Short mmCIF file of N, CA and C and ligand atoms in Angstrom, two decimals:
data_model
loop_
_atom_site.label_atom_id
_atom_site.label_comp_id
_atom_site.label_asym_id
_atom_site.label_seq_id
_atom_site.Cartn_x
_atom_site.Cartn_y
_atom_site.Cartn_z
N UNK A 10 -136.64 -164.94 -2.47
CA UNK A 10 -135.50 -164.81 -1.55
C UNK A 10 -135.45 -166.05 -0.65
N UNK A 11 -134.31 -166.57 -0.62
CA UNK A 11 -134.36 -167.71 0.22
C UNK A 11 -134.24 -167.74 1.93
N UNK A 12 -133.91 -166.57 2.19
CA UNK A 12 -134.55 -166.65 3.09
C UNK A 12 -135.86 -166.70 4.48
N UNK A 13 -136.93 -166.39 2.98
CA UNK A 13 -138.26 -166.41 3.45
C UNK A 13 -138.60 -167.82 4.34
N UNK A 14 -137.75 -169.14 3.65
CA UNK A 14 -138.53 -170.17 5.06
C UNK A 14 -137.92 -169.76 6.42
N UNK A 15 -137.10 -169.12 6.82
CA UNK A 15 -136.44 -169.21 8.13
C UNK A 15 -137.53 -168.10 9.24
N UNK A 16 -138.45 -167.34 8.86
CA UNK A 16 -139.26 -166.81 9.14
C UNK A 16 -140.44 -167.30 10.49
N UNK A 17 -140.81 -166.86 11.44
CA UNK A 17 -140.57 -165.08 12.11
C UNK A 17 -138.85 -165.56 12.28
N UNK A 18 -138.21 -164.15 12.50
CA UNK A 18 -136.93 -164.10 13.06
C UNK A 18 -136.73 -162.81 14.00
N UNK A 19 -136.41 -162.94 15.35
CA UNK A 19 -135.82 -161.93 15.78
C UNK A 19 -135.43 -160.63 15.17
N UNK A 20 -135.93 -159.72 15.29
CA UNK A 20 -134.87 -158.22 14.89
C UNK A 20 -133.65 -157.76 16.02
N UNK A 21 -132.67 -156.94 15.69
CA UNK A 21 -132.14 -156.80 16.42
C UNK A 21 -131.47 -155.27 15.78
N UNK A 22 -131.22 -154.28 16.68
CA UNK A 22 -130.87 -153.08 16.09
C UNK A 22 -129.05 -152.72 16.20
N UNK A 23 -128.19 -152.79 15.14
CA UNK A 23 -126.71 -152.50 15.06
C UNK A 23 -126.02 -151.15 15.59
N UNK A 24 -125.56 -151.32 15.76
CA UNK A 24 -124.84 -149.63 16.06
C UNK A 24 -123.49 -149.91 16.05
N UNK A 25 -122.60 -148.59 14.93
CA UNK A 25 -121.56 -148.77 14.52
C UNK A 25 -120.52 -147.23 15.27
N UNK A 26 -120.05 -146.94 14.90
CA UNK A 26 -119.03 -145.76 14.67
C UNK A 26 -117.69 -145.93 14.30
N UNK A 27 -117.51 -144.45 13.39
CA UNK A 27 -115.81 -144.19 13.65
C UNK A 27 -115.88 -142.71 14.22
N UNK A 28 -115.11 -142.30 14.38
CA UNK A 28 -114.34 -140.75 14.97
C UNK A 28 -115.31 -139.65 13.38
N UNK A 29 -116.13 -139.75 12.70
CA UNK A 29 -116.91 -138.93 11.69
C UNK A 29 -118.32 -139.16 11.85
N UNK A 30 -118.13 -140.72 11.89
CA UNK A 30 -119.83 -141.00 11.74
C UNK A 30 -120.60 -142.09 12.59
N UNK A 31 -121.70 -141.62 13.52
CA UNK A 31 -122.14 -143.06 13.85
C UNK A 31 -123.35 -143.13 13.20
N UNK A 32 -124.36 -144.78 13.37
CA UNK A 32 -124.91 -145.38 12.87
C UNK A 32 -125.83 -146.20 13.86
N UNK A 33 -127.14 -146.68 13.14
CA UNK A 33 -127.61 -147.46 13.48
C UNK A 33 -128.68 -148.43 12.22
N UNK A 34 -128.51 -149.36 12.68
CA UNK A 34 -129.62 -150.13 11.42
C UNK A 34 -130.18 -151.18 12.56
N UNK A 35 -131.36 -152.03 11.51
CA UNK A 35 -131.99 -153.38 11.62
C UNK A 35 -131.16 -154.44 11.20
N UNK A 36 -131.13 -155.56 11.82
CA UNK A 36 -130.56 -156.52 11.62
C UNK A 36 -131.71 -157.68 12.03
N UNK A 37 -131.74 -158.51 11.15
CA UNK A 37 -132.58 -159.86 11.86
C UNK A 37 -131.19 -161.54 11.10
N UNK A 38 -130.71 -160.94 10.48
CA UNK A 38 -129.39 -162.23 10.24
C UNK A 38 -128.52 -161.99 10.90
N UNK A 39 -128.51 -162.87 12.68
CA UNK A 39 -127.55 -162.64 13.53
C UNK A 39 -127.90 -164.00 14.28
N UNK A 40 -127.01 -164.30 14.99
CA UNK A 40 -126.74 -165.49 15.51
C UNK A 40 -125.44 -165.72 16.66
N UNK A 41 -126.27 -166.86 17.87
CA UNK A 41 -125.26 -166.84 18.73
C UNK A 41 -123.96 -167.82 18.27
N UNK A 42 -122.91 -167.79 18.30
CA UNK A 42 -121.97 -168.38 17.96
C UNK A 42 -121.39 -169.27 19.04
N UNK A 43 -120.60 -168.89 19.89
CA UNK A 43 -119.68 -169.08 20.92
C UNK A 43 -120.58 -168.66 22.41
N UNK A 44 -120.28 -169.58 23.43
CA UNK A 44 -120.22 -169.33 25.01
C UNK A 44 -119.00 -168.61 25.39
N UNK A 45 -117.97 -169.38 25.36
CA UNK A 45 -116.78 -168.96 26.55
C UNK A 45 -115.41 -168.89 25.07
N UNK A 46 -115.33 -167.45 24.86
CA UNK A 46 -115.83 -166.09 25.16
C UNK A 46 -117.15 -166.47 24.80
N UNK A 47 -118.01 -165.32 24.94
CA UNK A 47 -119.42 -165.03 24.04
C UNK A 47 -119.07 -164.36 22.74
N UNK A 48 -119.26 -165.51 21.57
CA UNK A 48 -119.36 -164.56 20.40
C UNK A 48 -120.22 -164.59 19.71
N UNK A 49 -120.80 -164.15 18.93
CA UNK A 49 -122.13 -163.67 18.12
C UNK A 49 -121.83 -162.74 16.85
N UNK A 50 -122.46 -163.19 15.56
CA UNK A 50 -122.65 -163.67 14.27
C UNK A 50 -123.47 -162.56 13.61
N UNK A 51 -123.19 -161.16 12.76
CA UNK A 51 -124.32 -160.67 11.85
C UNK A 51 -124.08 -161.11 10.88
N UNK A 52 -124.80 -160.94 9.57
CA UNK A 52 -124.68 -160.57 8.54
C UNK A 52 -125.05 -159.38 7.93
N UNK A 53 -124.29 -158.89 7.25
CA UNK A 53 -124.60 -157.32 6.40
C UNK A 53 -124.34 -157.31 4.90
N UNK A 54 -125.39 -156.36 4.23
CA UNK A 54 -125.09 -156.38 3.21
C UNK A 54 -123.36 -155.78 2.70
N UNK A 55 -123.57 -156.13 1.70
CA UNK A 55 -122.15 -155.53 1.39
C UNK A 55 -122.46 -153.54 1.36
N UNK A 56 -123.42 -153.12 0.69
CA UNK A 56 -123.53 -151.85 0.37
C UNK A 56 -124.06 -151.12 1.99
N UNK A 57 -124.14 -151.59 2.78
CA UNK A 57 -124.32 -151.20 4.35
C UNK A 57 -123.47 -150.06 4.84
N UNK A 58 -123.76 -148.97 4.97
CA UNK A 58 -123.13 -148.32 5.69
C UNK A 58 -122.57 -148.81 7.18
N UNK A 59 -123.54 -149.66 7.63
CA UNK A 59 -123.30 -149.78 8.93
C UNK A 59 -121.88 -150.82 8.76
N UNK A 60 -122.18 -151.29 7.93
CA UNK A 60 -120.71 -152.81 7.86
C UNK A 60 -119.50 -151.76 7.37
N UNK A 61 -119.19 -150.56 6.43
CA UNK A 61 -118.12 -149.82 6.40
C UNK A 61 -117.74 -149.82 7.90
N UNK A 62 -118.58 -149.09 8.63
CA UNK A 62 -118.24 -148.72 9.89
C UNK A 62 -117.66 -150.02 10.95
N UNK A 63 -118.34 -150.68 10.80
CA UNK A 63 -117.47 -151.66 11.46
C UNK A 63 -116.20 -151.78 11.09
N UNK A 64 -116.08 -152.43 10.12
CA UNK A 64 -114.77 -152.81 9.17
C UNK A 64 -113.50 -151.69 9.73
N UNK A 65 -113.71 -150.55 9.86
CA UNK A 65 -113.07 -149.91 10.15
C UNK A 65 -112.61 -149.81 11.68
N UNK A 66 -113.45 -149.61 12.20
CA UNK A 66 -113.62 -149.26 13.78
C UNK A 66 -112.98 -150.96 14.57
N UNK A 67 -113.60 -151.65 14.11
CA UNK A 67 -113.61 -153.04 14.35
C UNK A 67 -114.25 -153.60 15.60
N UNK A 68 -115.71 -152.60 15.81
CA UNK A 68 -116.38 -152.64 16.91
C UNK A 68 -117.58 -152.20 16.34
N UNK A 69 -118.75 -152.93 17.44
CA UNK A 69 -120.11 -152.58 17.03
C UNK A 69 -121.07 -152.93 18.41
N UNK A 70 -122.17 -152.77 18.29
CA UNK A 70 -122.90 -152.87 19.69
C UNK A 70 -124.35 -153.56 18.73
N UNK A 71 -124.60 -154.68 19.67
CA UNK A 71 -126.26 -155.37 19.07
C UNK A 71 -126.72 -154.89 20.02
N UNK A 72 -128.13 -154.25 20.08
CA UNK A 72 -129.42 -153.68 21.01
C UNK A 72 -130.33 -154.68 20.87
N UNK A 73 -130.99 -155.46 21.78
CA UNK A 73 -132.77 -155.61 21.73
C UNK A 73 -133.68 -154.81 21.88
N UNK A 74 -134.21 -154.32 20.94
CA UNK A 74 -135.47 -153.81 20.73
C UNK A 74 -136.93 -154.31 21.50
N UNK A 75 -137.46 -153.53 22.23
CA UNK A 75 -138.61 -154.20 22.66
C UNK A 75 -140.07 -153.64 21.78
N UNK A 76 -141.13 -154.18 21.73
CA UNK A 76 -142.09 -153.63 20.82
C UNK A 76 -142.78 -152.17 20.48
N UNK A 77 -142.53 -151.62 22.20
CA UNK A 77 -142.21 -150.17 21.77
C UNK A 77 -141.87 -149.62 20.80
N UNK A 78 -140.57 -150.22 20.53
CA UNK A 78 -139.78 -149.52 19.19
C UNK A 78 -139.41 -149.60 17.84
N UNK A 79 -141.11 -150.87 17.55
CA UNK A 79 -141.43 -150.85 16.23
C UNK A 79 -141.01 -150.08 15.20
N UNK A 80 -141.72 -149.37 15.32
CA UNK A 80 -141.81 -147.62 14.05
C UNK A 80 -140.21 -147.24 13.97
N UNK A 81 -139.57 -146.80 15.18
CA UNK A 81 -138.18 -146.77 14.74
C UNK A 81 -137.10 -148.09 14.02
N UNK A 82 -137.41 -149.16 14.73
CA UNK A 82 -136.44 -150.25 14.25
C UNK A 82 -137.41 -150.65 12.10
N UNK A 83 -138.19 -150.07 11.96
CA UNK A 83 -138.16 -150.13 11.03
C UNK A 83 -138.05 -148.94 9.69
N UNK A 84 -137.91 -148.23 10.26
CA UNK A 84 -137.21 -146.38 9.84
C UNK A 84 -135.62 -146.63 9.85
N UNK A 85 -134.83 -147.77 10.88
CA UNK A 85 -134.01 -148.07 10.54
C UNK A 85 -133.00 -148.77 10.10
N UNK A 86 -134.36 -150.17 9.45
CA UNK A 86 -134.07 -151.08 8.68
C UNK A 86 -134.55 -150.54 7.11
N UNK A 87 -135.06 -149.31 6.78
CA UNK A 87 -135.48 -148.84 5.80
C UNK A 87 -135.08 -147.74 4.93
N UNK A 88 -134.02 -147.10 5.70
CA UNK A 88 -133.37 -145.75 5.08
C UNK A 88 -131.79 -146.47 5.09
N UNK A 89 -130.90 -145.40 4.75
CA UNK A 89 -129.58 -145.85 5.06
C UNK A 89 -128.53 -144.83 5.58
N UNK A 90 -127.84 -144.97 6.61
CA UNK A 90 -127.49 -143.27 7.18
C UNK A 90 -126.61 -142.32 6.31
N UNK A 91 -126.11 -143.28 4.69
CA UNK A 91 -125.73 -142.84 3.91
C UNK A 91 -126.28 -141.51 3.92
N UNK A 92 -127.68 -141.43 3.86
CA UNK A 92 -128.58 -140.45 3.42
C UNK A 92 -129.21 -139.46 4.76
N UNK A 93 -129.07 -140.73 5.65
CA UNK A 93 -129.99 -139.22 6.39
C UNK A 93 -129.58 -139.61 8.27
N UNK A 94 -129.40 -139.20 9.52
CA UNK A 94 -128.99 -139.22 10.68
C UNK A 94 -130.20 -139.93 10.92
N UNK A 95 -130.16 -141.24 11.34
CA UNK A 95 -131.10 -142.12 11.83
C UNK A 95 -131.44 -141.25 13.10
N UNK A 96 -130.24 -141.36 13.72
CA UNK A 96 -130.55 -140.83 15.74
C UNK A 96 -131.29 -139.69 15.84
N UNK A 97 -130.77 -139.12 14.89
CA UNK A 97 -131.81 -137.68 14.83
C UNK A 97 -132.83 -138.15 14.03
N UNK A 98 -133.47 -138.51 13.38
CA UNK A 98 -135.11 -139.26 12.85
C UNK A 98 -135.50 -140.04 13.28
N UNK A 99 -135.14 -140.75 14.06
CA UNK A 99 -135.91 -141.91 15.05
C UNK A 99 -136.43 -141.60 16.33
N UNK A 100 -135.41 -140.31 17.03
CA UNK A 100 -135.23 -139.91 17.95
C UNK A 100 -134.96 -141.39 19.25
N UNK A 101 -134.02 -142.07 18.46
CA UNK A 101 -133.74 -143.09 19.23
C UNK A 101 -132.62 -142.66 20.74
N UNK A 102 -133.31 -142.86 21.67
CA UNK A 102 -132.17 -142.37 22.89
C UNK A 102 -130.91 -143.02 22.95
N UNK A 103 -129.85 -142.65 23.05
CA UNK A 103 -128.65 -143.49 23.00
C UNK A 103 -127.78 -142.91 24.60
N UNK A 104 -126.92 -144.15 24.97
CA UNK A 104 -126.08 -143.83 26.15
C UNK A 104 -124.68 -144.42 25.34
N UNK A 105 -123.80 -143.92 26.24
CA UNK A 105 -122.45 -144.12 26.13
C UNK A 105 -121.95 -145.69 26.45
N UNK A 106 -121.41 -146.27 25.57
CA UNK A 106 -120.99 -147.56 26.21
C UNK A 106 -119.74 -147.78 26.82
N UNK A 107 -119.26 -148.98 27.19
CA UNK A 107 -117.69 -148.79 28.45
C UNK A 107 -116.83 -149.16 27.71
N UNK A 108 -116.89 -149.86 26.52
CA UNK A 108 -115.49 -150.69 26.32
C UNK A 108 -115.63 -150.16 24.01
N UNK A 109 -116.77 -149.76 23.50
CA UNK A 109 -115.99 -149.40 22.60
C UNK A 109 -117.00 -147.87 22.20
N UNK A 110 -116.77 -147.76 20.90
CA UNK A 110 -117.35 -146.09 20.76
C UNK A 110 -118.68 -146.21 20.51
N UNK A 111 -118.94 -147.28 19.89
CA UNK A 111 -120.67 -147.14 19.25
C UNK A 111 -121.24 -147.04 20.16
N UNK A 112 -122.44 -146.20 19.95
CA UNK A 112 -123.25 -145.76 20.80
C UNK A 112 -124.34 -146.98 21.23
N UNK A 113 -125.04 -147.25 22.74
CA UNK A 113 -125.89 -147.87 22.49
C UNK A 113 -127.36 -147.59 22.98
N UNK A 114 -128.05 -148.45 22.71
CA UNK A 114 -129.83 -147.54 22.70
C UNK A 114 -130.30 -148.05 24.03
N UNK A 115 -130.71 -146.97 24.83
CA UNK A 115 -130.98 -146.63 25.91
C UNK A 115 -132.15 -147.40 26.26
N UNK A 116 -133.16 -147.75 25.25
CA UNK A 116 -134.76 -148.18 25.66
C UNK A 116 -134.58 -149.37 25.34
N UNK A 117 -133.43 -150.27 24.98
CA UNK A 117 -133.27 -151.64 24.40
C UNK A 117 -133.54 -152.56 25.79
N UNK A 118 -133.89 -153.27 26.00
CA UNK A 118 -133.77 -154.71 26.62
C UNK A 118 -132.90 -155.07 26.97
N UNK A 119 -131.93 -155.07 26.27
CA UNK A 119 -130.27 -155.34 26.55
C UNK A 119 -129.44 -154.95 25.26
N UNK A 120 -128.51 -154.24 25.48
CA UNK A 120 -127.15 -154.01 24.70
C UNK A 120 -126.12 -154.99 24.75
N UNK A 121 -125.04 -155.66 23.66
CA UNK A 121 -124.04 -156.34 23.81
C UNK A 121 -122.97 -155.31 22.99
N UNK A 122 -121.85 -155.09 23.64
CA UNK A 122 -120.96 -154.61 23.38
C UNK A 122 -119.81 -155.72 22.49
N UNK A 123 -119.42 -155.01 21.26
CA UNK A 123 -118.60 -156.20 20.63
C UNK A 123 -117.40 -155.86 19.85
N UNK A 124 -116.31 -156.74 19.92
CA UNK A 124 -115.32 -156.15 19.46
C UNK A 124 -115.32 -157.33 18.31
N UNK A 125 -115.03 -156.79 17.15
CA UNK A 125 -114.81 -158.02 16.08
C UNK A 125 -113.39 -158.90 16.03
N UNK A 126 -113.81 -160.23 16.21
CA UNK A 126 -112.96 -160.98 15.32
C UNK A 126 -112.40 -161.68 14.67
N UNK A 127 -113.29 -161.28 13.45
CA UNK A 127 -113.44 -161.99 11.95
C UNK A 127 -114.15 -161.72 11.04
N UNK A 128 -114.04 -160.95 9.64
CA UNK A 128 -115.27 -161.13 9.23
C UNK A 128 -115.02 -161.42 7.39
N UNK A 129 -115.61 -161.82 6.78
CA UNK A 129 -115.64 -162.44 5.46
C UNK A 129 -116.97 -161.95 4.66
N UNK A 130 -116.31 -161.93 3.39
CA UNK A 130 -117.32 -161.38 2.50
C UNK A 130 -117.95 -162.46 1.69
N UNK A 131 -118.84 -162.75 1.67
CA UNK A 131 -119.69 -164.45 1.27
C UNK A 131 -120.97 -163.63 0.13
N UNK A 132 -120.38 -163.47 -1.47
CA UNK A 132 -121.28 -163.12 -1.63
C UNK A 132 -121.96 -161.65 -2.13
N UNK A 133 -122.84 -161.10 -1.51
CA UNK A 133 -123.35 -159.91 -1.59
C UNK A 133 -123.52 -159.64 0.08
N UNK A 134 -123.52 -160.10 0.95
CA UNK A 134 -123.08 -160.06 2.49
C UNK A 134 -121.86 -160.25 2.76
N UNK A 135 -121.39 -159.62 4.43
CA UNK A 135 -120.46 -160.11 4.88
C UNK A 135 -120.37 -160.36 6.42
N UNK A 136 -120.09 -161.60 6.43
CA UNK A 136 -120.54 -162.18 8.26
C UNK A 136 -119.35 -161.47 8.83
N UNK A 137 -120.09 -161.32 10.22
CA UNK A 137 -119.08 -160.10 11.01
C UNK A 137 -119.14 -161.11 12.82
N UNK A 138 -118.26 -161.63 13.01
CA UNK A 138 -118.67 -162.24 14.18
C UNK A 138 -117.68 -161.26 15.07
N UNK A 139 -118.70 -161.10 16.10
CA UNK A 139 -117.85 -160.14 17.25
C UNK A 139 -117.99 -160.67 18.88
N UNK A 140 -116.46 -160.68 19.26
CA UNK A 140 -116.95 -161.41 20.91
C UNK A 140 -117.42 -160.23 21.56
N UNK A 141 -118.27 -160.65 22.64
CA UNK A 141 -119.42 -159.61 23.61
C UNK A 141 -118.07 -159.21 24.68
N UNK A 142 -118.05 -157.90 24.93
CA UNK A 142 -116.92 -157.56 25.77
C UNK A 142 -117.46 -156.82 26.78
N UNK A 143 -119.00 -156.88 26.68
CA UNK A 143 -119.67 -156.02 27.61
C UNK A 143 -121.30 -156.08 27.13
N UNK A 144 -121.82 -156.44 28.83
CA UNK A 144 -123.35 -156.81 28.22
C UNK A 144 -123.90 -155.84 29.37
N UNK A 145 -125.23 -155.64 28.85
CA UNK A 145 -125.79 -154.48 29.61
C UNK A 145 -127.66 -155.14 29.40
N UNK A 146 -128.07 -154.90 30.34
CA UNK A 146 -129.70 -155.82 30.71
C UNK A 146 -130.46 -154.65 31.26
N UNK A 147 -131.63 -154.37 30.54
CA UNK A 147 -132.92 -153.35 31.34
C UNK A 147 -133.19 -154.36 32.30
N UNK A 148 -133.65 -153.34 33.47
CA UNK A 148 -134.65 -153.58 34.19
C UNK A 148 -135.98 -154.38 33.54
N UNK A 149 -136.41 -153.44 32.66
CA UNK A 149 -137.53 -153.85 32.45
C UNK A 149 -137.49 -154.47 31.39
N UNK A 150 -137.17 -156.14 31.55
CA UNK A 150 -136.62 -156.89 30.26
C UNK A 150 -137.79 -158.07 30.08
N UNK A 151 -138.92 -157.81 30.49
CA UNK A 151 -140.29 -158.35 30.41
C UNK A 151 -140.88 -158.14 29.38
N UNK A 152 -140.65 -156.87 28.75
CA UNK A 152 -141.28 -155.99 27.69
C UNK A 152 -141.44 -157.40 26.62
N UNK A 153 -142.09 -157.29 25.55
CA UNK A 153 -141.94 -157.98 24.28
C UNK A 153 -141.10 -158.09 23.33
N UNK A 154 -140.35 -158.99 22.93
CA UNK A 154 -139.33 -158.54 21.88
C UNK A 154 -139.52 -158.38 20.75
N UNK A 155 -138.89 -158.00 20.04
CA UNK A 155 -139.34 -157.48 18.77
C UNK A 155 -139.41 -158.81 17.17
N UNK A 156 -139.98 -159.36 16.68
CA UNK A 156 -139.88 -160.36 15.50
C UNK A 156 -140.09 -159.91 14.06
N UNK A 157 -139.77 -160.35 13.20
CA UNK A 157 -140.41 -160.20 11.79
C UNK A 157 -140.99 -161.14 11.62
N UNK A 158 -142.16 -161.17 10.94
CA UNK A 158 -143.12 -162.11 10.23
C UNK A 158 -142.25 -162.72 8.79
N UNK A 159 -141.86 -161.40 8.22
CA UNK A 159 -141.75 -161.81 7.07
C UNK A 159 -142.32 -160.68 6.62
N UNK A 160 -141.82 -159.93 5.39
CA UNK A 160 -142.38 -158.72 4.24
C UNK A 160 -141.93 -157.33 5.24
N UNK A 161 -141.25 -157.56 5.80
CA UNK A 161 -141.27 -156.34 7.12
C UNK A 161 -142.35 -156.09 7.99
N UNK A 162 -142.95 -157.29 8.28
CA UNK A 162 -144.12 -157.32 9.05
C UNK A 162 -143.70 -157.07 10.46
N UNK A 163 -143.45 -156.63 11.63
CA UNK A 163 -143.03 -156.71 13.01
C UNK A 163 -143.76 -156.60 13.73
N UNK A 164 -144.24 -157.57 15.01
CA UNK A 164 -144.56 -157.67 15.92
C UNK A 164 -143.87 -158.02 17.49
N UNK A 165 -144.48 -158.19 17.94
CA UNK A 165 -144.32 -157.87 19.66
C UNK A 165 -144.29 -159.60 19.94
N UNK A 166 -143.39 -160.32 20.93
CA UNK A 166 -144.08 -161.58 21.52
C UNK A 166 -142.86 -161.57 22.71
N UNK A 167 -143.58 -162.12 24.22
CA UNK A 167 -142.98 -162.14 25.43
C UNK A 167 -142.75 -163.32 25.59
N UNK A 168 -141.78 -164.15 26.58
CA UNK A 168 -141.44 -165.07 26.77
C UNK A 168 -142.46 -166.39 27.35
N UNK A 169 -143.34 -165.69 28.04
CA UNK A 169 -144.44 -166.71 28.48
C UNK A 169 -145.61 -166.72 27.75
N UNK A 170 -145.68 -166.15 26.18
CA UNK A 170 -146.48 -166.46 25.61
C UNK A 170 -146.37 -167.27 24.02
N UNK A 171 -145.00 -168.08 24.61
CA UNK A 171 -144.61 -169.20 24.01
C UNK A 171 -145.54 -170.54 24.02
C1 LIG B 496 -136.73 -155.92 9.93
C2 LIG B 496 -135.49 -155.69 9.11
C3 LIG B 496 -134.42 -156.55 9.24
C4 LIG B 496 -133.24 -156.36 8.47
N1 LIG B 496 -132.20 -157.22 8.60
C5 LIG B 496 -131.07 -157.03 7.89
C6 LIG B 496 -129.95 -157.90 8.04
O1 LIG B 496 -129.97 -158.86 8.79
N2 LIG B 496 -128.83 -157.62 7.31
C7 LIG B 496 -128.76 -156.54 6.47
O2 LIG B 496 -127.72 -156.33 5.82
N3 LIG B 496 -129.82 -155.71 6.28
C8 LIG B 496 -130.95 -155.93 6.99
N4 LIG B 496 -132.02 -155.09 6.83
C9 LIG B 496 -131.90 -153.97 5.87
C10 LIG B 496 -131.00 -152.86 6.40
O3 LIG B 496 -131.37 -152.50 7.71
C11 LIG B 496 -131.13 -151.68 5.42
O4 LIG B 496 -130.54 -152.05 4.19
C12 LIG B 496 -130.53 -150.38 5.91
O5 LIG B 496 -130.94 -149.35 5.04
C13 LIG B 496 -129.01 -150.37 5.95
O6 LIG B 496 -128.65 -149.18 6.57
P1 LIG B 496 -127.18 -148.59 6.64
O7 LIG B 496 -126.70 -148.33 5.22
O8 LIG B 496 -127.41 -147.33 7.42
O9 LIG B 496 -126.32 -149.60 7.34
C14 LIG B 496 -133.18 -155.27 7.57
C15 LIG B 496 -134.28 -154.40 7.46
C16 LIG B 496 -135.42 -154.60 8.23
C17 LIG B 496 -136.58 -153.65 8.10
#
């Protein structure tokens, strides 16, 4: 897979909805795009439940994960909600966000609220860039963030132990 040299990479956890179904997955192919607006870059597979949901809704929310929430962010880079209610198997806490429906995760570091606009199918992915229409910051944003090694390896690393 070619993307094994780009490795460790950030994880970052998605959250989708429409008016039937919400969602959450792993994401580590995301990227800042734009300042002024703020826009920012996933990629999803094509067979993603979570990317239906966007596509439709035309809104989504990125969470930071802090190392706490290992075990879940990889329960939900590993199933697909096709099959089974992440929120209810992760027991991931979620709050209400201000500006669209997806839900966002309560224990994250920070939430970005995003409305899409643009996205293209490149492939067997499809890049979804969405401007931030609402950002939301823990308190406790010291915590460790979450990385992949690589193989689904995830670990913990804080800013001053760069
Ligand atoms: C650490 C990690 C990072 C991942 N990053 C991505 C990613 O950037 N894009 C993607 O399409 N899938 C990624 N995946 C895989 C999806 O999360 C996985 O296919 C998931 O089952 C899709 O769920 P959904 O159908 O509920 O959207 C990642 C998985 C893990 C464990």
């Amino acid at each position: 897979m070619f993307g094994e040299i780009f490795y460790p990479r950030q994880v970052v956890l998605v959250t989708a909805a429409t008016s039937e179904k919400s969602n959450v997955t792993a994401v580590e192919w995301f990227m800042p795009v734009a300042q002024k607006p703020p826009i920012l870059a996933i990629s999803l597979s094509n067979s993603s439940l979570t990317l239906d949901l966007i596509c439709t809704s035309l809104e989504f929310a990125v969470a930071v994960p802090t190392e706490k929430m290992k075990e879940q962010v990889l329960l939900c880079g590993m199933t697909s909600g096709k099959f089974i209610d992440k929120f209810a198997e992760t027991k991931i806490s979620t709050m209400k966000a201000k500006k669209i429906s997806a839900p966002l995760i309560a224990d994250a570091a920070a939430n970005l609220e995003c409305k899409v606009r643009y996205y293209s199918t490149q492939g067997d992915y499809t890049i979804v860039l969405g401007e931030v229409v609402e950002a939301h910051f823990s308190k406790s944003s010291d915590e460790p963030l979450l990385f992949n090694k690589g193989g689904k390896e995830l670990f913990g690393l804080k800013k001053d132990q760069l």
